[in-house]
Short mmCIF file of C-alpha atoms and ligand atoms in Angstrom, two decimals:
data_model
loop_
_atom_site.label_atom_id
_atom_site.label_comp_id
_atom_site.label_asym_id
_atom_site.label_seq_id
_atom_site.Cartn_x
_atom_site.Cartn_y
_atom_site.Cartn_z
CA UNK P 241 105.87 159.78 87.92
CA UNK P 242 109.07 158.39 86.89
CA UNK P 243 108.09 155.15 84.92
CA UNK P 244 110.00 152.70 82.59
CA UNK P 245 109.36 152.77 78.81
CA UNK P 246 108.48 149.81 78.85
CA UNK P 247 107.53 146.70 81.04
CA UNK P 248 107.63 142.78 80.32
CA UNK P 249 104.63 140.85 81.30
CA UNK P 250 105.05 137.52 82.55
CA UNK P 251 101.58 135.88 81.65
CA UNK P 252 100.63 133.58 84.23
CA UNK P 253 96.96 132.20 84.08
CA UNK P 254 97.83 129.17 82.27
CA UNK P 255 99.70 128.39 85.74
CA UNK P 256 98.24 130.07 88.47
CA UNK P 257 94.65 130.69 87.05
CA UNK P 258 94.31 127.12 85.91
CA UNK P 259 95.44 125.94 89.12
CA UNK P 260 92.88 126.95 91.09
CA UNK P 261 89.62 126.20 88.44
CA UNK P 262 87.02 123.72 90.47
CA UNK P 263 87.03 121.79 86.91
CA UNK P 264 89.81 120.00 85.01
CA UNK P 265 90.10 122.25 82.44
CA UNK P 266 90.62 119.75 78.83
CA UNK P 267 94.12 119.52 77.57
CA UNK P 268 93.22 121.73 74.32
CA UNK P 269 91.40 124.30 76.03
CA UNK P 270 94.61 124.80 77.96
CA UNK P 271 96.96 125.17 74.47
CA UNK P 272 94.45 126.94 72.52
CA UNK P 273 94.71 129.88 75.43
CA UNK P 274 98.00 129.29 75.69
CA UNK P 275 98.19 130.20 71.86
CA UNK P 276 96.27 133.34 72.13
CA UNK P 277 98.28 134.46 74.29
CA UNK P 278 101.47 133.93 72.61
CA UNK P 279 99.49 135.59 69.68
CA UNK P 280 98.74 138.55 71.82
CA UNK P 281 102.91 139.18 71.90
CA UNK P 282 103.51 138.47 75.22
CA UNK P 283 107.24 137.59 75.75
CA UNK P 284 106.55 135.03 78.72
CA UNK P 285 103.97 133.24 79.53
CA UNK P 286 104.24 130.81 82.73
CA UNK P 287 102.64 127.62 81.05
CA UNK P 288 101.85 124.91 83.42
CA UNK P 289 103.79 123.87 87.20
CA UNK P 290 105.30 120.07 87.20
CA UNK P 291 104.04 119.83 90.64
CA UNK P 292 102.66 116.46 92.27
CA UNK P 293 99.84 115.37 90.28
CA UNK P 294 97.70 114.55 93.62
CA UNK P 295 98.71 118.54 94.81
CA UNK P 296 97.08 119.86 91.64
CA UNK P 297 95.08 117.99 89.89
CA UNK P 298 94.02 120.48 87.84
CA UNK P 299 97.71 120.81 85.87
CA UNK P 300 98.59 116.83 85.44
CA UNK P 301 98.74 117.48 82.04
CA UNK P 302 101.55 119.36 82.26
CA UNK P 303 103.99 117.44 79.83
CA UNK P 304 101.16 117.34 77.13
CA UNK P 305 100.70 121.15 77.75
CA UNK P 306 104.17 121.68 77.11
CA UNK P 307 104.42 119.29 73.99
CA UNK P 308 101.85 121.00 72.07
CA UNK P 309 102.00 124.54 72.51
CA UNK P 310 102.81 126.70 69.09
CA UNK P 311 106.10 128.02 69.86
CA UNK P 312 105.91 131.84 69.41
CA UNK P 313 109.74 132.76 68.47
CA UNK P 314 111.10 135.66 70.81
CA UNK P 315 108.39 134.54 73.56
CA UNK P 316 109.61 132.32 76.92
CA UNK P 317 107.11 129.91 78.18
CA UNK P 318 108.03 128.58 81.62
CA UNK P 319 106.84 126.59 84.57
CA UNK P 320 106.85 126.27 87.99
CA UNK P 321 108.23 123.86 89.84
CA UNK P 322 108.58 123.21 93.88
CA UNK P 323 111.76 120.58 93.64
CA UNK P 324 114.16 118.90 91.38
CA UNK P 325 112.16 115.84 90.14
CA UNK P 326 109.65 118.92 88.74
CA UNK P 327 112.79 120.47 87.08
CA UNK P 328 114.18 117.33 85.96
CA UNK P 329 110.59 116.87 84.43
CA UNK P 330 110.30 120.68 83.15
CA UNK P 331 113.18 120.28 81.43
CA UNK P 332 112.10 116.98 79.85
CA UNK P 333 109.22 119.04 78.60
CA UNK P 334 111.62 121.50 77.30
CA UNK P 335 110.59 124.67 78.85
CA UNK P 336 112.72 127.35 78.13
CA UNK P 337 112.77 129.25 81.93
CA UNK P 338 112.27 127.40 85.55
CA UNK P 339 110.06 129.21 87.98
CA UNK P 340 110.75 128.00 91.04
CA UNK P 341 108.72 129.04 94.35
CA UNK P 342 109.14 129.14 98.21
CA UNK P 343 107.05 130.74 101.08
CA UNK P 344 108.66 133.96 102.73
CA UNK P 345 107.06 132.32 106.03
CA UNK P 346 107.15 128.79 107.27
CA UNK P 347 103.47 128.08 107.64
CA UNK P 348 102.56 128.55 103.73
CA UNK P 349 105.69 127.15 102.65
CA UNK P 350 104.51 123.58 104.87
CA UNK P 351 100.99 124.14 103.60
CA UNK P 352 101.96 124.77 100.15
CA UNK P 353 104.47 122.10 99.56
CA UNK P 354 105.38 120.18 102.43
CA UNK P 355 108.56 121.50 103.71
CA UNK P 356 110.39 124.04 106.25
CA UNK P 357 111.95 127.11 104.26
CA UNK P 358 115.41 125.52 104.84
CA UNK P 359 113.92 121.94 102.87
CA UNK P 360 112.71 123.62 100.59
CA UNK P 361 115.94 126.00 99.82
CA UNK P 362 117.67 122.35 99.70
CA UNK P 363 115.85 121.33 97.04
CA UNK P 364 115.87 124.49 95.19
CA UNK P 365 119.63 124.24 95.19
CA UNK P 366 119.09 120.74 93.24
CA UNK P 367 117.01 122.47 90.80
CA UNK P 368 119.49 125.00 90.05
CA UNK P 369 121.65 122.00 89.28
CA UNK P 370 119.26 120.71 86.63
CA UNK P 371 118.50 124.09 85.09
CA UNK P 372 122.19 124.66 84.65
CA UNK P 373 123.12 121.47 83.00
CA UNK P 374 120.07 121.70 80.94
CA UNK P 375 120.98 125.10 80.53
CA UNK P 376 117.36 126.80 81.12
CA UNK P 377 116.94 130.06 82.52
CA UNK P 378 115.62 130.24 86.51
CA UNK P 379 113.69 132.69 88.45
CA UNK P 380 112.85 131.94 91.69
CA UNK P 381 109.70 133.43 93.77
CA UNK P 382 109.25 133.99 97.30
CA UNK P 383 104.99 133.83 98.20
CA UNK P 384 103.78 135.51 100.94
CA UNK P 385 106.93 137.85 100.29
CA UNK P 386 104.61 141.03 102.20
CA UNK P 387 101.74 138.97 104.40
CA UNK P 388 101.06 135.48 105.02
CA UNK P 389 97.60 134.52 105.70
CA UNK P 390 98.33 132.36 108.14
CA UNK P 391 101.32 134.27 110.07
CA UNK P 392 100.22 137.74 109.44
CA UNK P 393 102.75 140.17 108.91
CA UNK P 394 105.84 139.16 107.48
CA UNK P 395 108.92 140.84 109.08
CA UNK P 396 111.41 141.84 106.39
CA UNK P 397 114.25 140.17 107.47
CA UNK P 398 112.26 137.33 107.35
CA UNK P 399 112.24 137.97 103.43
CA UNK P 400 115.59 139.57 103.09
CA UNK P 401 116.99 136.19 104.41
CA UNK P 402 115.15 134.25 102.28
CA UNK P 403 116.25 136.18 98.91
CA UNK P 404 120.02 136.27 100.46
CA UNK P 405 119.72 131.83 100.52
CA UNK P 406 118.23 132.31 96.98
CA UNK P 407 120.83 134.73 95.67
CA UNK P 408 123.64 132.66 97.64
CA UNK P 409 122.38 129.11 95.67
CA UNK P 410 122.74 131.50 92.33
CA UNK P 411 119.21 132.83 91.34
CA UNK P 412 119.69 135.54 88.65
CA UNK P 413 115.99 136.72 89.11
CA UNK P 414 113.93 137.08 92.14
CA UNK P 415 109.78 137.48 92.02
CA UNK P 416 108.12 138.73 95.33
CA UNK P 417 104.80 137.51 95.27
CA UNK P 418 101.95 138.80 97.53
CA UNK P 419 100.06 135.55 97.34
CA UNK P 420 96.74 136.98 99.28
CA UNK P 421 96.90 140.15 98.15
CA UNK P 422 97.86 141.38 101.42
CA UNK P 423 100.61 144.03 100.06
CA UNK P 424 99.80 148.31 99.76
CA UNK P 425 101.76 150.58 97.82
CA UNK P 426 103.85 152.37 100.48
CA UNK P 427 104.87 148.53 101.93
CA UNK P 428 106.28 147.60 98.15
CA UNK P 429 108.08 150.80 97.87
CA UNK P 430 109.96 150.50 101.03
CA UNK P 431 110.49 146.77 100.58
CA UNK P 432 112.04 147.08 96.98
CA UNK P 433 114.07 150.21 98.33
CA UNK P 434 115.60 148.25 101.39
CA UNK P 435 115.99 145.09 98.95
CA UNK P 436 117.52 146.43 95.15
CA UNK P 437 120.30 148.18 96.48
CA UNK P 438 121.10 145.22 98.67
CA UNK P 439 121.11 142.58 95.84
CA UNK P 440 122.40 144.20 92.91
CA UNK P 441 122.39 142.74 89.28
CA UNK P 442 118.91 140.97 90.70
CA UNK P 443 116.21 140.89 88.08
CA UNK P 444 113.18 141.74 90.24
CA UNK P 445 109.37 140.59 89.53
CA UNK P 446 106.24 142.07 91.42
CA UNK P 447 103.46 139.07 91.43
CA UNK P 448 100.26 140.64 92.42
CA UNK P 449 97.19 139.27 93.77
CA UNK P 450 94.07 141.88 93.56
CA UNK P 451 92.30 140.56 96.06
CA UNK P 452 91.76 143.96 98.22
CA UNK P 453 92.20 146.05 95.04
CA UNK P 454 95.83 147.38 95.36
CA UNK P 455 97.41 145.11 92.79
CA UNK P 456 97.88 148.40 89.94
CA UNK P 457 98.48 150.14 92.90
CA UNK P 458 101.11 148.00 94.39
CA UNK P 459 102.89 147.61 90.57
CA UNK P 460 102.98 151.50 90.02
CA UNK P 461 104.70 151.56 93.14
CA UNK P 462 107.31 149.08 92.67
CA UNK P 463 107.19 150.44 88.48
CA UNK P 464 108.49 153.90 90.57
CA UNK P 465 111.18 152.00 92.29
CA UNK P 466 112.70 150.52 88.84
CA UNK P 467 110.76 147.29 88.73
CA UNK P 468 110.02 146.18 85.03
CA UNK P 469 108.74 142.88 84.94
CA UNK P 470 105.15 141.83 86.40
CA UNK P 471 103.25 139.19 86.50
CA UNK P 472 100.15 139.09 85.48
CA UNK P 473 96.62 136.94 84.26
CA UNK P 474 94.21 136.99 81.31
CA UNK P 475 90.98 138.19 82.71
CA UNK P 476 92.36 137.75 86.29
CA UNK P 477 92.32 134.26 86.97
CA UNK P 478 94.07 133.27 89.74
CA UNK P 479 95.10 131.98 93.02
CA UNK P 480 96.50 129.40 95.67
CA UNK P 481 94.94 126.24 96.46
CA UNK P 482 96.81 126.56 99.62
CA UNK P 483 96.54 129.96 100.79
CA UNK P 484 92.79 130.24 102.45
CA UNK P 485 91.36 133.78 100.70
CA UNK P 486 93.75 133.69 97.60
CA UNK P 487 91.79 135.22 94.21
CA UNK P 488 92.99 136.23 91.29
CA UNK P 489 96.23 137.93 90.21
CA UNK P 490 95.90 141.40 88.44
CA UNK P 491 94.15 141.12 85.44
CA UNK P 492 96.75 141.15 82.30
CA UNK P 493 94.96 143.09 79.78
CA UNK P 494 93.26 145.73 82.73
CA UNK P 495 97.16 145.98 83.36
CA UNK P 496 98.43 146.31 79.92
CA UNK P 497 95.32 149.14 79.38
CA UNK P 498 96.63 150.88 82.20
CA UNK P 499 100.47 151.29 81.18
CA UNK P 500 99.49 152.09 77.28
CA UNK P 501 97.21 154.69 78.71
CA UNK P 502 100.78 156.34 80.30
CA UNK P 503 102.97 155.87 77.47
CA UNK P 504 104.80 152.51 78.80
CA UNK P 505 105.48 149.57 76.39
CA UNK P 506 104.66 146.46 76.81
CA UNK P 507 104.88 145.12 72.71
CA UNK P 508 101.50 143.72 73.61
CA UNK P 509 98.53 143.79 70.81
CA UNK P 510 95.50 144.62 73.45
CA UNK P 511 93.07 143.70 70.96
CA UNK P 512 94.22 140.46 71.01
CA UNK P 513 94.82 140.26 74.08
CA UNK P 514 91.10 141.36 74.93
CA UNK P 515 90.01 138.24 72.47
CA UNK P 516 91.95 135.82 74.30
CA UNK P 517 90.65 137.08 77.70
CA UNK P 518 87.02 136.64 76.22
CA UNK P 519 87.70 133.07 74.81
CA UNK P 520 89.08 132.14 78.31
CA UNK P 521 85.91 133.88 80.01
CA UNK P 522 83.85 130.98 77.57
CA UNK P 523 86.77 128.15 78.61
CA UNK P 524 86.41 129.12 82.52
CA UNK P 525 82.97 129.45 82.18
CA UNK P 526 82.09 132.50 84.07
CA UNK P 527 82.78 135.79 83.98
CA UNK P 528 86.26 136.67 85.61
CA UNK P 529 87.24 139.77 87.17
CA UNK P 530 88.86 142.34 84.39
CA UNK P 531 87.17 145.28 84.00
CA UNK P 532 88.51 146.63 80.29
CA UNK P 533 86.31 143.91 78.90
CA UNK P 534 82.98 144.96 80.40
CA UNK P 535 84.16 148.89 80.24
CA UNK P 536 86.23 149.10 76.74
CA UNK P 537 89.05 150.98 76.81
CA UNK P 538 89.26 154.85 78.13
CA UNK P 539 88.71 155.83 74.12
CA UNK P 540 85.06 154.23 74.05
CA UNK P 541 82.76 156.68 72.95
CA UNK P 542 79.05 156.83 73.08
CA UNK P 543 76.27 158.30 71.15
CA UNK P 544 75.21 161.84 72.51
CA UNK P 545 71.92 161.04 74.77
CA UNK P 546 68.73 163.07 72.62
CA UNK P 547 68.59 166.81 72.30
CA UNK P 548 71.98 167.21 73.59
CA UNK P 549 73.73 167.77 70.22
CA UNK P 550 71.01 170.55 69.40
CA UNK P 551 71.79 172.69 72.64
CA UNK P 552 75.47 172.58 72.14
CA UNK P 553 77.58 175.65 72.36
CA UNK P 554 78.87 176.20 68.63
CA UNK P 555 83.09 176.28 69.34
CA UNK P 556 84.32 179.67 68.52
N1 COA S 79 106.20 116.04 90.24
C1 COA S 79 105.65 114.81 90.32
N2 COA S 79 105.82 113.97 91.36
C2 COA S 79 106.58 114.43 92.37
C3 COA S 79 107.16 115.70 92.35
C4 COA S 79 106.95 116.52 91.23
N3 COA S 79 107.48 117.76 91.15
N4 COA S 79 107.85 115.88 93.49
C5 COA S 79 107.73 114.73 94.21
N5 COA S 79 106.96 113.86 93.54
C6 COA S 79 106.58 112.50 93.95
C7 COA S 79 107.79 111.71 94.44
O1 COA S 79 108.44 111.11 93.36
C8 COA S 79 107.13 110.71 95.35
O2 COA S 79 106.54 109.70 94.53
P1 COA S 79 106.39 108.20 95.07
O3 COA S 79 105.47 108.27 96.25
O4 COA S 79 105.80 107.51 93.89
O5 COA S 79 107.79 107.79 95.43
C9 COA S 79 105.99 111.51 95.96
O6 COA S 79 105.76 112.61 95.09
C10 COA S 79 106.31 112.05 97.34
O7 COA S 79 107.52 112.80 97.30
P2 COA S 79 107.85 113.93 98.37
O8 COA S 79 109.11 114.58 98.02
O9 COA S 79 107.74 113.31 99.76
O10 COA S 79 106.68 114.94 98.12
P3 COA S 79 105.53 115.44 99.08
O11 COA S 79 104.44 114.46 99.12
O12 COA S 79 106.11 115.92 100.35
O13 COA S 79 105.01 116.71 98.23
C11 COA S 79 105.50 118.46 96.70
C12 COA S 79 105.88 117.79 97.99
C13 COA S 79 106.31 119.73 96.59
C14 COA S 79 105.80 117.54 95.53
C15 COA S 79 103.97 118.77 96.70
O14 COA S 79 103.61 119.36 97.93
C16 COA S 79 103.56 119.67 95.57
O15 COA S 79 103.59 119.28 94.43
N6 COA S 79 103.13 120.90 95.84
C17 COA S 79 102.75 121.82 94.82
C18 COA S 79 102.14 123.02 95.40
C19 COA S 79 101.69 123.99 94.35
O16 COA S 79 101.78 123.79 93.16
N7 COA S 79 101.11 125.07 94.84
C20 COA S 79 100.56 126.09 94.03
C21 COA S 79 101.57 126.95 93.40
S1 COA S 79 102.28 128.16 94.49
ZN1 ZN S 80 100.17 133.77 92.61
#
């Protein structure tokens, strides 16, 4: 396989796991995971959204997030916002990146935050406005980018058109997010190979859902086409309020387990990283989804069952 030597995580259960918990989950529960994972060494972690407070309840303590957070030096903690008064607020907050997000197809993007593609490509111009006289980084994602679960299939240049508005309002970086987890390998290999080459100088971000279990998959696949920043959630929390079937995103430390095991970087402690996802297991209050947790990692060993050591064969 030809593979980078290393990949940055984007951490974003703070944002997108949090979003979707049927509690309020308390302001310090929030920064304390937060925390770990800044601990842990990832270099971004997608904090909070300054979204409408009514939208999602569940983050409406987004500013207080924000305020109280122990700044890791080297690491990026963003936030997602739908429109300029979130930006204008974001950078209030002082977030160091913008994540901004639109729906590849026009039924989400309605569902999801009350505009046509076009409205919402307005606004997004607005917020590139804010983040540039504020001078704070953007990225901009496209959900349903391969399968809306409302429209079905997604043509691609349905997407392509959508990245060319975002490129043409100046977005440096571009995250394709497969919001229900609708994507398969083969489908993100011939999207990114139709897309890169289009958009050069593009930063590119695969946002995975593992809903049908293709999320490692899908991220090998776009790791093959050059891709070498993911997104990603501690234990796999995750999904859309507004996207019927959404679950969680691929779990960050089964992820970072994974590309260890073949060599690829990620300047991630997974030790730590496997703390944090148990502390957020005990915040949540349920088990979530990642499997290195319950399995250990592929060098877990176990004592030889009885009479086995006995019987044998002596090397040599
Ligand atoms: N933060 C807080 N308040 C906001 C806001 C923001 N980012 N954007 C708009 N508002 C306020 C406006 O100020 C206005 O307030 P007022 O009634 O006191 O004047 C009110 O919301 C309505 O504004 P409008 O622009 O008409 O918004 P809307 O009701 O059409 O909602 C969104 C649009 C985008 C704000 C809303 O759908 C939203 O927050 N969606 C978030 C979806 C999301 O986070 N999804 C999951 C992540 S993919
Ligand atoms: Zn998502």
């Amino acid at each position: 396989m030809k593979l980078a030597e290393r990949v940055t995580i984007c951490e974003v259960g703070p944002r997108d796991g949090f979003q979707i918990e049927p509690g309020f989950i308390p302001t310090e529960q929030k920064i304390e995971a937060i925390d770990l994972l800044s601990a842990a060494g990832l270099l971004r972690i997608e904090a909070t959204s300054f979204v409408h407070p009514k939208a999602v309840p569940q983050l409406r303590d987004a500013e207080q997030v924000m305020a109280k957070i122990r700044r890791r030096p080297g690491t990026r903690y963003a936030a997602l916002v739908p429109n300029d008064k979130g930006a204008v607020r974001a950078v209030d907050a002082g977030v160091d990146e913008i994540h901004t997000v639109v729906s590849a197809s026009e039924s989400h993007n309605l569902a999801n935050v009350n505009m046509t593609v076009a409205e919402s490509i307005e606004k997004l111009r607005a917020v590139m406005q804010v983040a540039a006289r504020a001078r704070v980084a953007v990225a901009c994602g496209i959900s349903t980018s391969f399968g809306c679960p409302f429209e079905g299939e997604v043509p691609l240049a349905r997407l392509e058109s959508v990245v060319a508005r975002l490129v043409d309002i100046g977005a440096p970086a571009i995250g394709l997010a497969d919001t229900t987890g609708m994507a398969n390998p083969r489908q993100v290999a011939s999207v990114l190979e139709h897309l890169m080459p289009r958009f050069p100088g593009i930063e590119w971000t695969l946002h995975t859902h593992d809903t049908r279990a293709m999320a490692i998959p899908n991220i090998l696949a776009a790791m093959e086409c050059g891709v070498t920043h993911v997104d990603a959630s501690i234990g796999g929390l995750g999904g859309c309020p507004f996207a019927p079937g959404a679950s969680g995103n691929v779990c960050t430390e089964d992820l970072v387990h994974c590309l260890h095991a073949m060599g690829v970087a990620t300047g991630i402690d997974l030790e730590a990283l496997l703390a944090a996802s148990r502390r957020v297991q005990e915040i949540v209050g349920r088990p979530l989804p990642g499997q290195i947790v319950k399995a250990g990692k592929s060098d877990r060993r176990y004592p030889l069952p009885d009479g086995v050591a006995a019987r044998l064969p002596r090397p040599g």
